[in-house]
Tab-separated table of C-alpha atoms in Angstrom:
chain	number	residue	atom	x	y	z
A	22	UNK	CA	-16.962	-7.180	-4.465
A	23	UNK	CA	-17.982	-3.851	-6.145
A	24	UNK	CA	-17.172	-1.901	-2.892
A	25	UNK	CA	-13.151	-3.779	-2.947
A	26	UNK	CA	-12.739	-2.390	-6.390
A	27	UNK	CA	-13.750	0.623	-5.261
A	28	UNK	CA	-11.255	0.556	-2.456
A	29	UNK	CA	-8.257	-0.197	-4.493
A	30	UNK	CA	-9.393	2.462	-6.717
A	31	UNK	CA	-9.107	4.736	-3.630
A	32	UNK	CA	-5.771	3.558	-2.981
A	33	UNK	CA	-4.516	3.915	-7.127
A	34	UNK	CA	-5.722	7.743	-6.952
A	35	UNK	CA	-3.409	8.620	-3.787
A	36	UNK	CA	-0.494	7.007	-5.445
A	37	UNK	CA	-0.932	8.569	-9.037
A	38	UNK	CA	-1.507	11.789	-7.393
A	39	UNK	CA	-4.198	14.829	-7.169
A	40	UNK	CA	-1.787	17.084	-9.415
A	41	UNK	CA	-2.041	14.791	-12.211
A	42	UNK	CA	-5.472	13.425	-11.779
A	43	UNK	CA	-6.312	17.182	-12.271
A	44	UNK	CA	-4.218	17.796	-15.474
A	45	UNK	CA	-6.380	14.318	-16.960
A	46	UNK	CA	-9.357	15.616	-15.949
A	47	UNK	CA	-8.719	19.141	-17.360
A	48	UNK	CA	-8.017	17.258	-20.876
A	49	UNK	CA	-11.157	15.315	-20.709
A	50	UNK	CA	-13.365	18.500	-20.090
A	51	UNK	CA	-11.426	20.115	-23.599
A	52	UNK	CA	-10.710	17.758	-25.833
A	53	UNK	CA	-10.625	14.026	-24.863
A	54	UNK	CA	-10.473	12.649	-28.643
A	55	UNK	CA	-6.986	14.569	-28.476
A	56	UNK	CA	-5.834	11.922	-26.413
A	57	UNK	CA	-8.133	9.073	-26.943
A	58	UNK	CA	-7.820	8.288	-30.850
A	59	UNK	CA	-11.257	6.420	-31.378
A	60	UNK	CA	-11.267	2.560	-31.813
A	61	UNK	CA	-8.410	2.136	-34.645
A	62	UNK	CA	-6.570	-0.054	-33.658
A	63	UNK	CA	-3.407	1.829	-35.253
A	64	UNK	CA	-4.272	4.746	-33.765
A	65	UNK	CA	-4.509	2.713	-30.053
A	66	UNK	CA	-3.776	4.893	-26.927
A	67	UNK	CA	-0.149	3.980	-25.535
A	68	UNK	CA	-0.687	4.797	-21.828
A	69	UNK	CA	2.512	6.088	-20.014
A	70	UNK	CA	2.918	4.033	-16.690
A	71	UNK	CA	4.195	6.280	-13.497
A	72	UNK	CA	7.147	4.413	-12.327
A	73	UNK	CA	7.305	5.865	-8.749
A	74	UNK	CA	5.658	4.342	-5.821
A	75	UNK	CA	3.686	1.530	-7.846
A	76	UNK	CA	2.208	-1.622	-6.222
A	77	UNK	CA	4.937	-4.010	-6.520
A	78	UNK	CA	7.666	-4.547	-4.011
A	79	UNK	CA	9.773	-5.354	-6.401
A	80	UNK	CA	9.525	-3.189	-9.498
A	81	UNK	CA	12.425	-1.946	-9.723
A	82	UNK	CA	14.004	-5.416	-11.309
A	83	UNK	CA	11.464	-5.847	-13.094
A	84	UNK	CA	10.910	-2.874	-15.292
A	85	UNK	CA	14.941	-3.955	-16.830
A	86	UNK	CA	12.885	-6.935	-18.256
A	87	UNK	CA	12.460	-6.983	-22.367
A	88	UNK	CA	9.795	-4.488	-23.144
A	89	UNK	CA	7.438	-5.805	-26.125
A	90	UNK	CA	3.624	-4.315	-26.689
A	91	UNK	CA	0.518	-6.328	-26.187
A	92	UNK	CA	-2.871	-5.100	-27.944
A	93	UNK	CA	-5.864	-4.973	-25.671
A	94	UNK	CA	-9.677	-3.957	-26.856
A	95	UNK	CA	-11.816	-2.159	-24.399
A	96	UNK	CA	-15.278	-2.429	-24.984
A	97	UNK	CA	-17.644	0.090	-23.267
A	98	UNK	CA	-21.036	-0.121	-22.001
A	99	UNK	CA	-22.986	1.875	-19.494
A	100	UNK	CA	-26.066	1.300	-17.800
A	101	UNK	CA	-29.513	2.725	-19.034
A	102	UNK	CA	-29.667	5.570	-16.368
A	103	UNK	CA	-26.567	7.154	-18.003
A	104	UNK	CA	-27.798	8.008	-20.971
A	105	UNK	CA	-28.182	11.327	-21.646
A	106	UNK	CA	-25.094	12.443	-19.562
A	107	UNK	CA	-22.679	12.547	-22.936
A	108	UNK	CA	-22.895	16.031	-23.384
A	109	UNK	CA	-21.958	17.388	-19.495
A	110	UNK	CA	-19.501	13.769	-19.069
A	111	UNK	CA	-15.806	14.009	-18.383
A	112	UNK	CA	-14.431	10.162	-18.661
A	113	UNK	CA	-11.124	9.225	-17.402
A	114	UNK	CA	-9.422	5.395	-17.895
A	115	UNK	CA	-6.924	4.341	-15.094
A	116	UNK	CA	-4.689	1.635	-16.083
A	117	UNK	CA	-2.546	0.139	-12.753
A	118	UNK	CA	0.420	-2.255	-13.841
A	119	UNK	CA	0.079	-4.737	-10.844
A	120	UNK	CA	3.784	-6.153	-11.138
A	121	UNK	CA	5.978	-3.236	-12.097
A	122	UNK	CA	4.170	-0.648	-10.418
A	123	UNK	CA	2.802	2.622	-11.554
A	124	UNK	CA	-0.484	3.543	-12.752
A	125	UNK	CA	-1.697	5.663	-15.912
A	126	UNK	CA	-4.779	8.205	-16.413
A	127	UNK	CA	-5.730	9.547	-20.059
A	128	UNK	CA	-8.969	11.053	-21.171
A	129	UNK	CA	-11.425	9.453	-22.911
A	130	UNK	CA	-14.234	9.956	-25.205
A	131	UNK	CA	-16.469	7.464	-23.419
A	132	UNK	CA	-16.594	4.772	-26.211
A	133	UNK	CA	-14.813	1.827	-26.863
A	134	UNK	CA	-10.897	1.624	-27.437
A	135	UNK	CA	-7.968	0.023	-28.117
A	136	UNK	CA	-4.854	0.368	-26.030
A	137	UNK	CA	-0.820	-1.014	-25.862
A	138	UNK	CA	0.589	-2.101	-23.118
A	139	UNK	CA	3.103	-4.509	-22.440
A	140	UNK	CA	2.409	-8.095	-21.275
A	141	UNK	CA	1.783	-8.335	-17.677
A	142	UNK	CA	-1.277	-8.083	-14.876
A	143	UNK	CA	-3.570	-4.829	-15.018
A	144	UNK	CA	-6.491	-2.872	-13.177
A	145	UNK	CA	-8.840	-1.354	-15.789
A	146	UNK	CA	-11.051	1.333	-14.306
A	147	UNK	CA	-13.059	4.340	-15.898
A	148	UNK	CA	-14.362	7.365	-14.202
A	149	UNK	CA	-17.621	9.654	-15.706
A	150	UNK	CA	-17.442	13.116	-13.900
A	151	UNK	CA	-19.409	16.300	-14.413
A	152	UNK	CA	-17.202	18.311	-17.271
A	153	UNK	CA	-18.818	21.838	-15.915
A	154	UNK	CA	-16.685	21.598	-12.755
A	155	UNK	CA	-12.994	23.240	-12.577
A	156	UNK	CA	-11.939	21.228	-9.760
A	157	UNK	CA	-11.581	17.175	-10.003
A	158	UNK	CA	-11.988	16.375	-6.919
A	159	UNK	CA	-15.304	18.586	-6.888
A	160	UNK	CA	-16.610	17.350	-9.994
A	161	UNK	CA	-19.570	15.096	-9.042
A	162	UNK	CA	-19.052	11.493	-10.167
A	163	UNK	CA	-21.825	9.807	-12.929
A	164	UNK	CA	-20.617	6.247	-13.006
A	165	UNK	CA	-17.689	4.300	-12.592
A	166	UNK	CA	-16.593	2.003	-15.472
A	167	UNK	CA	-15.111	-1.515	-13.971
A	168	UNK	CA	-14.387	-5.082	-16.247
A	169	UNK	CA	-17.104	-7.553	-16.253
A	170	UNK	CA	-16.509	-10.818	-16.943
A	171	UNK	CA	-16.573	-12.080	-20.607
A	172	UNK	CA	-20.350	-12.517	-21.160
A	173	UNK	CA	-22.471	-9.340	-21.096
A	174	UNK	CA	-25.440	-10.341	-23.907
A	175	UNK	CA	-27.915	-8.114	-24.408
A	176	UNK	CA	-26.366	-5.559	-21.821
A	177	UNK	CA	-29.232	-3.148	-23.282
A	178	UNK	CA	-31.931	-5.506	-21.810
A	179	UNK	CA	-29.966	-6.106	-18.149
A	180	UNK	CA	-29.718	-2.351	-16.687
A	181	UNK	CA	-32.267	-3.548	-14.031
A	182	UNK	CA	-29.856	-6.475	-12.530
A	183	UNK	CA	-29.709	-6.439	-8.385
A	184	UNK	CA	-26.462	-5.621	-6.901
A	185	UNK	CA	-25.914	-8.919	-6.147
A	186	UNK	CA	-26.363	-9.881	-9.180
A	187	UNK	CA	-24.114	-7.537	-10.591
A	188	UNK	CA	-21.215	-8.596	-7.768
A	189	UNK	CA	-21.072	-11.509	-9.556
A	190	UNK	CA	-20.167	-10.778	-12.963
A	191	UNK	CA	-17.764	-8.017	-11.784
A	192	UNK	CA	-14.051	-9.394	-12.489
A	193	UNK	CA	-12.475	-8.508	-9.160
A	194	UNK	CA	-9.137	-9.497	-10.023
A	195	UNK	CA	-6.617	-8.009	-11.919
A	196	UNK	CA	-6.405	-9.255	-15.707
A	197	UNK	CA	-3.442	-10.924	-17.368
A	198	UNK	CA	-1.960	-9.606	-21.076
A	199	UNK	CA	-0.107	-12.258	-22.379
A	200	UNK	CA	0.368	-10.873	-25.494
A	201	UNK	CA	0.212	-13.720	-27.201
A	202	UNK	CA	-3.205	-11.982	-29.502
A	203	UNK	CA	-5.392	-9.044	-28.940
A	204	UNK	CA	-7.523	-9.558	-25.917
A	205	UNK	CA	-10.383	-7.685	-25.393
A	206	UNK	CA	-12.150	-6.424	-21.913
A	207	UNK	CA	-15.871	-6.032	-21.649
A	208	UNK	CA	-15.891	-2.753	-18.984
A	209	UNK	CA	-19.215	-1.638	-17.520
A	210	UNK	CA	-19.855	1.714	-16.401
A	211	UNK	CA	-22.165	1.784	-13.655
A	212	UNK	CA	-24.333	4.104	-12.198
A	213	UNK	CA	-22.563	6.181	-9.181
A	214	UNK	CA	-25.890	6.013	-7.419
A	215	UNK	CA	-25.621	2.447	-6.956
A	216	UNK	CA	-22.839	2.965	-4.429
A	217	UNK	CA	-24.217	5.300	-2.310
A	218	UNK	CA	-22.615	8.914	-0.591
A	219	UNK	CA	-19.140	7.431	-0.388
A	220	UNK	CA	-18.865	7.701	-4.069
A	221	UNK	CA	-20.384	11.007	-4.744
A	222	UNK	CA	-16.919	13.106	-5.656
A	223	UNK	CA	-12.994	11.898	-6.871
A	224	UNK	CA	-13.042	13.664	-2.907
A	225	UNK	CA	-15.034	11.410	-1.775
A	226	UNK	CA	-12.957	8.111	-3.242
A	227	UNK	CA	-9.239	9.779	-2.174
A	228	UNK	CA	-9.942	10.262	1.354
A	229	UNK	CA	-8.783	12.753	3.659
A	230	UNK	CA	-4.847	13.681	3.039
A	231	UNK	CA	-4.617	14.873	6.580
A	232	UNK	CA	-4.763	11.675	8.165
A	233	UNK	CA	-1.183	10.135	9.205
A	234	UNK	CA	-1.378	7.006	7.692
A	235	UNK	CA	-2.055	8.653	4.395
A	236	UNK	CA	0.467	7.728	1.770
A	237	UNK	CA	2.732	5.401	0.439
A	238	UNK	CA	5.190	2.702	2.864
A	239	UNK	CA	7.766	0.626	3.232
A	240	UNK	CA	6.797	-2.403	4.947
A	241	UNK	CA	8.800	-5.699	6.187
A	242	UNK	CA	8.283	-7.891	8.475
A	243	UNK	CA	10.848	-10.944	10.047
A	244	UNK	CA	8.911	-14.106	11.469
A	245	UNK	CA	10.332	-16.772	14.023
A	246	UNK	CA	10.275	-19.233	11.600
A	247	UNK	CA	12.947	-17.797	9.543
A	248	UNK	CA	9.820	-16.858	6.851
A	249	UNK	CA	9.853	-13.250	5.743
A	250	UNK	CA	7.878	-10.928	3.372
A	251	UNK	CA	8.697	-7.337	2.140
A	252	UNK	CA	5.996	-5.079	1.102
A	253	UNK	CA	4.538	-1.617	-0.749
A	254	UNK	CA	1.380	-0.167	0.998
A	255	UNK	CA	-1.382	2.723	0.535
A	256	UNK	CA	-3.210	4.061	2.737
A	257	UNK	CA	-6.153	6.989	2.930
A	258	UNK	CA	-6.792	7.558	6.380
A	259	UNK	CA	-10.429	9.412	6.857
A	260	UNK	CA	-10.585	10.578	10.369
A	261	UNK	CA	-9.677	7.674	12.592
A	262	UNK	CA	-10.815	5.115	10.219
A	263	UNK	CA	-8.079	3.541	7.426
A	264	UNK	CA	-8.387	1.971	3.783
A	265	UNK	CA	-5.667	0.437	1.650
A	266	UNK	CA	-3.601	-2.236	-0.265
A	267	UNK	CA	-0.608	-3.992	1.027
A	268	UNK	CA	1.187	-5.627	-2.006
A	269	UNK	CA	4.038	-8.129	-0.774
A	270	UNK	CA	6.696	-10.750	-1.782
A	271	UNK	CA	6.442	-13.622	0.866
A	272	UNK	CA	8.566	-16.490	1.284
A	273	UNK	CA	6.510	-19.298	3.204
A	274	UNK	CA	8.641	-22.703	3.267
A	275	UNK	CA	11.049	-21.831	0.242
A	276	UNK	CA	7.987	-20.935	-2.178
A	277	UNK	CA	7.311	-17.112	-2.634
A	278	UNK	CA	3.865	-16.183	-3.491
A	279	UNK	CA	3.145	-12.342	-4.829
A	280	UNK	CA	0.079	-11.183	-3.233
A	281	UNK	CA	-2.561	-8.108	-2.788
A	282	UNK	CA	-4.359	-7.685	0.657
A	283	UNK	CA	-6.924	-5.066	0.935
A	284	UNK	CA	-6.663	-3.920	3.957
A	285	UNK	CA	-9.149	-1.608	6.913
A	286	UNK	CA	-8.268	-0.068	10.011
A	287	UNK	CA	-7.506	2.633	12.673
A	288	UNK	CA	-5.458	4.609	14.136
A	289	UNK	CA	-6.696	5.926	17.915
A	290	UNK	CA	-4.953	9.326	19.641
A	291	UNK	CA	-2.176	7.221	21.030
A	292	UNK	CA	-0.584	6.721	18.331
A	293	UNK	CA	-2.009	2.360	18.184
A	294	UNK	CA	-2.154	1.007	14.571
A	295	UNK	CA	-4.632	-2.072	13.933
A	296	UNK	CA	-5.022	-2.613	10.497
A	297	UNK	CA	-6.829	-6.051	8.984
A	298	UNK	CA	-6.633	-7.790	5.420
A	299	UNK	CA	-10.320	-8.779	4.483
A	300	UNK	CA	-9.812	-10.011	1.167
A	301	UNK	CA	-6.769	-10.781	-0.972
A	302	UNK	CA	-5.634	-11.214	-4.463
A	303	UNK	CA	-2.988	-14.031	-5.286
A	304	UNK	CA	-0.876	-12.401	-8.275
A	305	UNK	CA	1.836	-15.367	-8.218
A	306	UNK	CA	2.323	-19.200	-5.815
A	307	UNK	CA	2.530	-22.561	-6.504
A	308	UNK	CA	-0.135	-23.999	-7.539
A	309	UNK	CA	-3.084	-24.223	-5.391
A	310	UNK	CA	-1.881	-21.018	-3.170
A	311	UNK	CA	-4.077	-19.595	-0.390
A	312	UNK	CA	-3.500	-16.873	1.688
A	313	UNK	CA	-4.038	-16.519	5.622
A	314	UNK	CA	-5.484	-13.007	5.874
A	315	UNK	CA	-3.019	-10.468	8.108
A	316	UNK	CA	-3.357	-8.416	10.934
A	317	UNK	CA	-1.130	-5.725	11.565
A	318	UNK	CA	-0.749	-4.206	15.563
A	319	UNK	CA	1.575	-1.533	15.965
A	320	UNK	CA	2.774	1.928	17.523
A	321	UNK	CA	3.291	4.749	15.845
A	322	UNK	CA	7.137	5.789	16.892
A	323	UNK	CA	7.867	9.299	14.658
A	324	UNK	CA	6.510	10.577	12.064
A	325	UNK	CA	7.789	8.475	9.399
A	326	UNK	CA	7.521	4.957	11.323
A	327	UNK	CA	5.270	2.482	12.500
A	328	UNK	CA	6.677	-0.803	14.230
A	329	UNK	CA	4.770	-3.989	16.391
A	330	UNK	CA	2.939	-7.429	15.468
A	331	UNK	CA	2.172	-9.362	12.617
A	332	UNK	CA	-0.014	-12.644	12.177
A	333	UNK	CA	-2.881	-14.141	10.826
A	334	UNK	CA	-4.869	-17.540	12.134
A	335	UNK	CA	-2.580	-20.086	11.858
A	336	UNK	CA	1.275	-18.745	12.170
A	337	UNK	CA	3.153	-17.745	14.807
A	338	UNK	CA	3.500	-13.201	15.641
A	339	UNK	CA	6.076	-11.829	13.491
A	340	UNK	CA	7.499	-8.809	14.037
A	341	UNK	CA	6.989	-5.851	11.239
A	342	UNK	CA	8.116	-2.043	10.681
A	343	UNK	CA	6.541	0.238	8.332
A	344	UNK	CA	8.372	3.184	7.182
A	345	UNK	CA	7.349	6.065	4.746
A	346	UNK	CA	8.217	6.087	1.784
């Protein structure tokens, strides 16, 4: 569960960029109380969403909805093995809007906070990096800061918890603000040792930007049934070997269902696309919704396009084209 988080994390970095991951983390290393105003809830940080290339297919509509703020209360902790780091740590919150789209990265002192957003689904990550490092995506990573769910007690006394143990009180899906009250987030930042080399560097997490599937797409797809789903994807491609999210609107039998699949892959030398959804992440559906995990087999045709086959278990091939954005 930690490792998916970690993947979508991946896949939020690529889309809010390396230019402006570098301008947070430049803040953080001077003066992150500039930006993060301490735990008055006044004085809460007001994050400012990227509107380009978010997660949801259909953003665009929604972000003309009626804007209103929603108060939420981020309570930090960090395991045992991280203390002591204060005085060389760099922290960084990410904040993804899952519906509209867009993500937002601010400094951070490291402690708990308050923040404003308005009312909708959210990611809620944190990032502790070495402040002696000019470069980001150099900077060697501490611990990563991820939402438990709501019963930590006696955190202080639970730093030796197996990883198992920890996958289960992880919240692995996104978190509704309803606005209706401030709601408050218990987030966790764990040791960066507990998830081996892959996690070493921001370098390590964004994945190689050479790789052709790297990016942001288009995708739709048409099936014989008449059914049909239109999507947003990342992708970091590492070599031949591909991680990412596809977020899409699907229509199955006159119900639409809004839906996250995280998704692995490769691409060989030819040019042949197989990508497969191993988990997924129900935003909106009737009640009772499951999901059949996908499997996407294509061609590459240009540079910009990807076209071929579509299914999962049960249904039917449907056909699918994936252009970039």
């Amino acid at each position: 569960m930690i490792e998916v988080l970690i993947t979508l994390l991946g896949a939020v970095l690529g889309e809010v960029g390396k230019q402006t991951v570098a301008s947070a983390f430049s803040s953080a290393r001077k003066d992150p109380a500039a930006s993060a105003k301490g735990t008055n809830q006044r004085n809460a940080v007001e994050p400012s969403f990227s509107a380009a290339r978010g997660t949801g297919p259909d953003r665009a509509v929604r972000y003309a909805a009626p804007r209103r703020q929603a108060s939420v209360y981020v309570e930090v902790f960090s395991e045992e093995s991280l203390n002591g780091f204060d005085p060389v740590a760099a922290y960084l919150v990410i904040i993804v809007d899952e519906i509209n789209g867009g993500a937002s990265i601010f400094p951070s002192t490291g402690e708990s906070f308050w923040v404003n957003v308005e009312p909708g689904i959210y990611s809620f990550y944190m990032i502790m990096a070495d402040r002696r490092y000019g470069d980001a995506l150099e900077a060697p990573l501490y611990g990563l800061g991820l939402p438990f769910n709501g019963s930590l007690p006696l955190w202080d006394n639970q730093y030796e918890l197996s990883d198992s143990a920890l996958n289960s009180l992880v919240l692995d899906a996104p978190i509704e603000v309803d606005g209706a009250g401030p709601l408050g987030i218990q987030m966790v930042i764990l040791d960066a040792n507990r998830f081996g080399d892959d996690v070493r560097s921001l370098a390590n997490v964004f994945g190689d930007d050479d790789g052709f599937l790297t990016g942001d797409w288009a995708v739709s797809a048409d099936y014989p049934e008449g059914d049909w789903s239109r999507s947003s994807a990342q992708f970091s491609q590492r070599g031949n070997s591909v991680m990412g999210v596809v977020h899409s609107s699907h229509v199955d039998n006159g119900s639409e269902i809004d839906v996250q699949q995280l998704v692995h892959g490769s691409i060989d030398s030819d040019g042949v696309v197989l990508l497969k959804a191993y988990e997924a992440r129900i935003f909106r559906g009737p009640s009772r919704s499951y999901w059949n995990l996908d499997t996407w087999r294509g061609k590459v045709l240009d540079s910009n396009t990807v076209e071929g086959s579509v299914y999962d278990v049960e249904s039917a091939p449907g056909y699918f084209l994936m252009a970039r954005l």
